[in-house]
mmCIF file of C-alpha atoms in Angstrom:
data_model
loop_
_atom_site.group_PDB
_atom_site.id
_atom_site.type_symbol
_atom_site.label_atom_id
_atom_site.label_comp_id
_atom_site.label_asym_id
_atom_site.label_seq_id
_atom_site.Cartn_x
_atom_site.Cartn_y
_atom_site.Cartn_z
ATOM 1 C CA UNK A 30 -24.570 -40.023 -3.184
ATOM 2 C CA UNK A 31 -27.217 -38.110 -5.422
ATOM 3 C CA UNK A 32 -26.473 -35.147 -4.560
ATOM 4 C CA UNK A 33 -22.408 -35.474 -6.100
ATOM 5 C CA UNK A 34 -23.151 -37.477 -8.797
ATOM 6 C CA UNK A 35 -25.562 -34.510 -9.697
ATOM 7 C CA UNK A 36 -22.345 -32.100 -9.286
ATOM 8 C CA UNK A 37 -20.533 -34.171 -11.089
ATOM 9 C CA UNK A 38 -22.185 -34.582 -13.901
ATOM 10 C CA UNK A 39 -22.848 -30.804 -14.212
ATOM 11 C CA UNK A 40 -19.233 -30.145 -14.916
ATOM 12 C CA UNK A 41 -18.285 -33.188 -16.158
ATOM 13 C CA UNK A 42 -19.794 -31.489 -19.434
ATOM 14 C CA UNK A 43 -20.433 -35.021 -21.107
ATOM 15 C CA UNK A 44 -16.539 -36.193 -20.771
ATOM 16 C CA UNK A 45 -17.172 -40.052 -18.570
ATOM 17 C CA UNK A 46 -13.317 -39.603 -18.220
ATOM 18 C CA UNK A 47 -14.066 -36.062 -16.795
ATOM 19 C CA UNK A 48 -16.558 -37.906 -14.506
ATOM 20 C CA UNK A 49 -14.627 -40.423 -13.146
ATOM 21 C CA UNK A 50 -11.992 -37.946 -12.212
ATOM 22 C CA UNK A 51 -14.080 -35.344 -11.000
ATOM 23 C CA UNK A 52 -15.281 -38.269 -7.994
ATOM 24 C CA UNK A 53 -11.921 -37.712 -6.775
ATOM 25 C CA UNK A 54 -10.586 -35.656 -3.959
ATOM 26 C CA UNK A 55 -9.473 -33.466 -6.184
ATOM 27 C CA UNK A 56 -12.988 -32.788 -7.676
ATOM 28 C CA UNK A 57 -13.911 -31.666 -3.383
ATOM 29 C CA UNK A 58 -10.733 -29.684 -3.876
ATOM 30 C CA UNK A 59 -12.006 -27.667 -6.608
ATOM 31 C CA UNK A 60 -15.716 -27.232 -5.572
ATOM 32 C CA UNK A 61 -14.158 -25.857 -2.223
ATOM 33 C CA UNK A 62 -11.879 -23.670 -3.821
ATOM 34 C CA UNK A 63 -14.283 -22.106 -6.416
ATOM 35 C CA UNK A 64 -16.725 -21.683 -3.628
ATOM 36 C CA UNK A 65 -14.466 -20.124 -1.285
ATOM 37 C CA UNK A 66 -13.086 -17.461 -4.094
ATOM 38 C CA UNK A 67 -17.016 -16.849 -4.760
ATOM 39 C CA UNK A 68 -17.717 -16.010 -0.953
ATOM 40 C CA UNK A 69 -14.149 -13.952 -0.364
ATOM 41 C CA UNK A 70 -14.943 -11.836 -4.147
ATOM 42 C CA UNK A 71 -18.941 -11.812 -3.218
ATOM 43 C CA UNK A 72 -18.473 -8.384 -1.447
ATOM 44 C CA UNK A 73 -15.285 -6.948 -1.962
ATOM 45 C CA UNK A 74 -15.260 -3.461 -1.667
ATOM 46 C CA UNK A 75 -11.708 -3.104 -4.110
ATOM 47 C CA UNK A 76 -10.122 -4.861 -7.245
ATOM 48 C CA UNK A 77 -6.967 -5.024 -4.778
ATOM 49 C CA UNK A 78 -9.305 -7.211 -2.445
ATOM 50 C CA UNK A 79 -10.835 -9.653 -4.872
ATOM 51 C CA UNK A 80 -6.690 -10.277 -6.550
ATOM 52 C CA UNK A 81 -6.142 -11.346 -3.090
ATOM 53 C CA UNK A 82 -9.040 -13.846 -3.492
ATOM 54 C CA UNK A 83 -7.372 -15.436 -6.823
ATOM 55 C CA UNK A 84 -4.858 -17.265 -4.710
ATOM 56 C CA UNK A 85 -7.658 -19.527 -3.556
ATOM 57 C CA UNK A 86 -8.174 -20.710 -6.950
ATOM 58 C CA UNK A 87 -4.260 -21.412 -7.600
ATOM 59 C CA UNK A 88 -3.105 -25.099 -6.401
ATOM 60 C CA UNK A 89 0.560 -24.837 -6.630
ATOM 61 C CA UNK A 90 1.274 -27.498 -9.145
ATOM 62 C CA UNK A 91 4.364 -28.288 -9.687
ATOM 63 C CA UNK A 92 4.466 -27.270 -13.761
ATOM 64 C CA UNK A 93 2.617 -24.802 -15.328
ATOM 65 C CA UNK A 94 0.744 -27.394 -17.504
ATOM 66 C CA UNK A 95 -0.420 -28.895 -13.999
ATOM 67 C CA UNK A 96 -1.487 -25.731 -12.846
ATOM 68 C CA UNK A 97 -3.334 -25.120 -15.939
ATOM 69 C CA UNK A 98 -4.938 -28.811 -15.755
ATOM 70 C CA UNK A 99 -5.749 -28.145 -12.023
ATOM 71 C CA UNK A 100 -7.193 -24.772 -12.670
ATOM 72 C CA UNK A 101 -9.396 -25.951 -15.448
ATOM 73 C CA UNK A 102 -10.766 -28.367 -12.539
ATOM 74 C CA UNK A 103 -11.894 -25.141 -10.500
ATOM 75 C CA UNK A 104 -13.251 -22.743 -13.256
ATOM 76 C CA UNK A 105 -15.202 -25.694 -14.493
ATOM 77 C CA UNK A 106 -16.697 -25.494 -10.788
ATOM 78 C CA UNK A 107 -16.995 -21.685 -10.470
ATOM 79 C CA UNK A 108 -18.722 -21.748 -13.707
ATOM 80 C CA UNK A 109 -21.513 -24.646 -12.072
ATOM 81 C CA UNK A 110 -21.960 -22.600 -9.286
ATOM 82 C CA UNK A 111 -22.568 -19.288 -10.981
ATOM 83 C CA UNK A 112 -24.656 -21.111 -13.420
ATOM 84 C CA UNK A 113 -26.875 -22.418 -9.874
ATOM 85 C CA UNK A 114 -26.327 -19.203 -8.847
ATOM 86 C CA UNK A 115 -28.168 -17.367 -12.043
ATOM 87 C CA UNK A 116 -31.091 -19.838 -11.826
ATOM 88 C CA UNK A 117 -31.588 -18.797 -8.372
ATOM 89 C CA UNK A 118 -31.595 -15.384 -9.357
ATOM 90 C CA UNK A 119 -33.891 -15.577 -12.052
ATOM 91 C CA UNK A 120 -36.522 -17.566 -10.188
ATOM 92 C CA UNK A 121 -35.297 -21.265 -10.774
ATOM 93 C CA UNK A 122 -36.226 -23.771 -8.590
ATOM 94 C CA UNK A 123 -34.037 -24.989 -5.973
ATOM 95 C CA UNK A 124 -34.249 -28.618 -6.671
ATOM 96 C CA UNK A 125 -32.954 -27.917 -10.641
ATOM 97 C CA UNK A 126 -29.342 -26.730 -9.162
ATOM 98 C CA UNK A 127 -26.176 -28.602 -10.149
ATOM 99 C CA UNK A 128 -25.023 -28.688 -7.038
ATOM 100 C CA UNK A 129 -27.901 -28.921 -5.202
ATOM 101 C CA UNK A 130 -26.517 -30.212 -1.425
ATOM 102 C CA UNK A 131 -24.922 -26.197 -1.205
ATOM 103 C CA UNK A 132 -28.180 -24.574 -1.613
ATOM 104 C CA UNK A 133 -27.755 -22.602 1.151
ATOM 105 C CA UNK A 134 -24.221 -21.606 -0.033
ATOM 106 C CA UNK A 135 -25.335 -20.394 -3.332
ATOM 107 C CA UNK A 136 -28.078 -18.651 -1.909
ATOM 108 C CA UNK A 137 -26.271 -16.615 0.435
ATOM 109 C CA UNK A 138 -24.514 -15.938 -3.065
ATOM 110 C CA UNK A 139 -27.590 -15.005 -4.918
ATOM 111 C CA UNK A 140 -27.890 -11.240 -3.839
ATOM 112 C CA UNK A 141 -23.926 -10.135 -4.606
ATOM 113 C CA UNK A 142 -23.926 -12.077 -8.108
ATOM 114 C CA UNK A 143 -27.882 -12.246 -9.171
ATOM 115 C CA UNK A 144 -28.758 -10.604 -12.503
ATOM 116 C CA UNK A 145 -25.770 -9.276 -14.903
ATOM 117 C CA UNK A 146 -23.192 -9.881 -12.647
ATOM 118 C CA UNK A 147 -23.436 -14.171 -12.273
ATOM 119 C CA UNK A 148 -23.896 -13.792 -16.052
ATOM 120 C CA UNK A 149 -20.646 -12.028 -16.906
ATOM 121 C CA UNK A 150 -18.839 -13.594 -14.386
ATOM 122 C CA UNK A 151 -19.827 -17.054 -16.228
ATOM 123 C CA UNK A 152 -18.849 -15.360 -19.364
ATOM 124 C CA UNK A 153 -15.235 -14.558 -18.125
ATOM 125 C CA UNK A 154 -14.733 -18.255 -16.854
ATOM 126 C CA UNK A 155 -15.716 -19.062 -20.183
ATOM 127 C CA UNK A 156 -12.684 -16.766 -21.238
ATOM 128 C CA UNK A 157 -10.587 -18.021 -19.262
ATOM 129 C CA UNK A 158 -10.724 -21.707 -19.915
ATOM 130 C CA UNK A 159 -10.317 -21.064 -23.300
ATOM 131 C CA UNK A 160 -6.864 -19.222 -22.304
ATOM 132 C CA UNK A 161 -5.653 -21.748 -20.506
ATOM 133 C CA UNK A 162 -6.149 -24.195 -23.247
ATOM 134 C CA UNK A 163 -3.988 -21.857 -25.554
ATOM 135 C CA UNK A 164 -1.293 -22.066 -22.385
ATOM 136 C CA UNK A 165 -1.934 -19.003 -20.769
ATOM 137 C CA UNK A 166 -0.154 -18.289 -17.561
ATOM 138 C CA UNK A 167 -2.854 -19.638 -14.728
ATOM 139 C CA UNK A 168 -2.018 -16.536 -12.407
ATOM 140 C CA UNK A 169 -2.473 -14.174 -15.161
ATOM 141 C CA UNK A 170 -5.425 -15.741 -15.787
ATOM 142 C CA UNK A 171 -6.763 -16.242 -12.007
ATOM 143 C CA UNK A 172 -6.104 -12.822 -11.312
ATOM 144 C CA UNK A 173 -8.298 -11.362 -14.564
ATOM 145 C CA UNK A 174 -11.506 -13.903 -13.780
ATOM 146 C CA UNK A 175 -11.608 -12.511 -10.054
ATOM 147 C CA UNK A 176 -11.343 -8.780 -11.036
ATOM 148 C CA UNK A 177 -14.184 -10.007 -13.848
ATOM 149 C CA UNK A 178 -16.334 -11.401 -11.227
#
């Protein structure tokens, strides 16, 4: 469908083996669970409410290294959708988002994280990917992105 391989390709960030993989189940997996921490963090009146939101993001892998794989997945998604979510914000055209077939989604998401806030919240995902590739621990790691967001 047009719509996924669009999706796809958006985080698939060049990588055809990233591509492949992210046509899996595991790719609707991660788009639900970055979406779902973005709606439960969108309005969160607390830091204690939006750490309760980072458990959406963990998939209780069996290792830490699959965790860490797994959780890569699902920042590389919240980072797509924040990135839709900014070019809402800033005017873009509907048609130009990533992952176009949850344009209602994001825009429900456009008001809590337009402006600054989608921008520093792709910033800390950016952070964070590059602590899980030095082998951070992915609960440390969850927790800090949703209190960032």
């Amino acid at each position: 469908e047009p719509a996924d391989a669009h999706a796809i390709a958006a985080v698939a960030d060049g990588s055809p083996g990233r591509a492949l993989q992210s046509a899996s189940r595991a790719f609707r997996d991660a788009r639900a669970a970055a979406l779902t921490t973005l709606r439960a963090v969108a309005n969160a009146p607390s830091a204690r409410e939006r750490l309760l939101a980072a458990g959406g993001l963990l998939a209780g892998r069996k290792t830490s290294a699959q965790e860490r794989e797994e959780m890569g997945s699902r920042f590389r998604m919240l980072s797509s959708l924040l990135r839709d979510v900014a070019l809402l914000s800033n005017g873009g055209p509907a048609g130009d988002l990533a992952n176009s077939d949850l344009a209602g989604e994001i825009e429900v998401l456009v008001e809590p994280f337009g402006g600054p806030r989608a921008q520093r919240g792709f910033a800390a995902v950016d952070r964070a990917l590059a602590a899980l590739a030095r082998n951070a621990n992915p609960k440390i790691v969850a927790d800090w992105v949703v209190v960032r967001l």
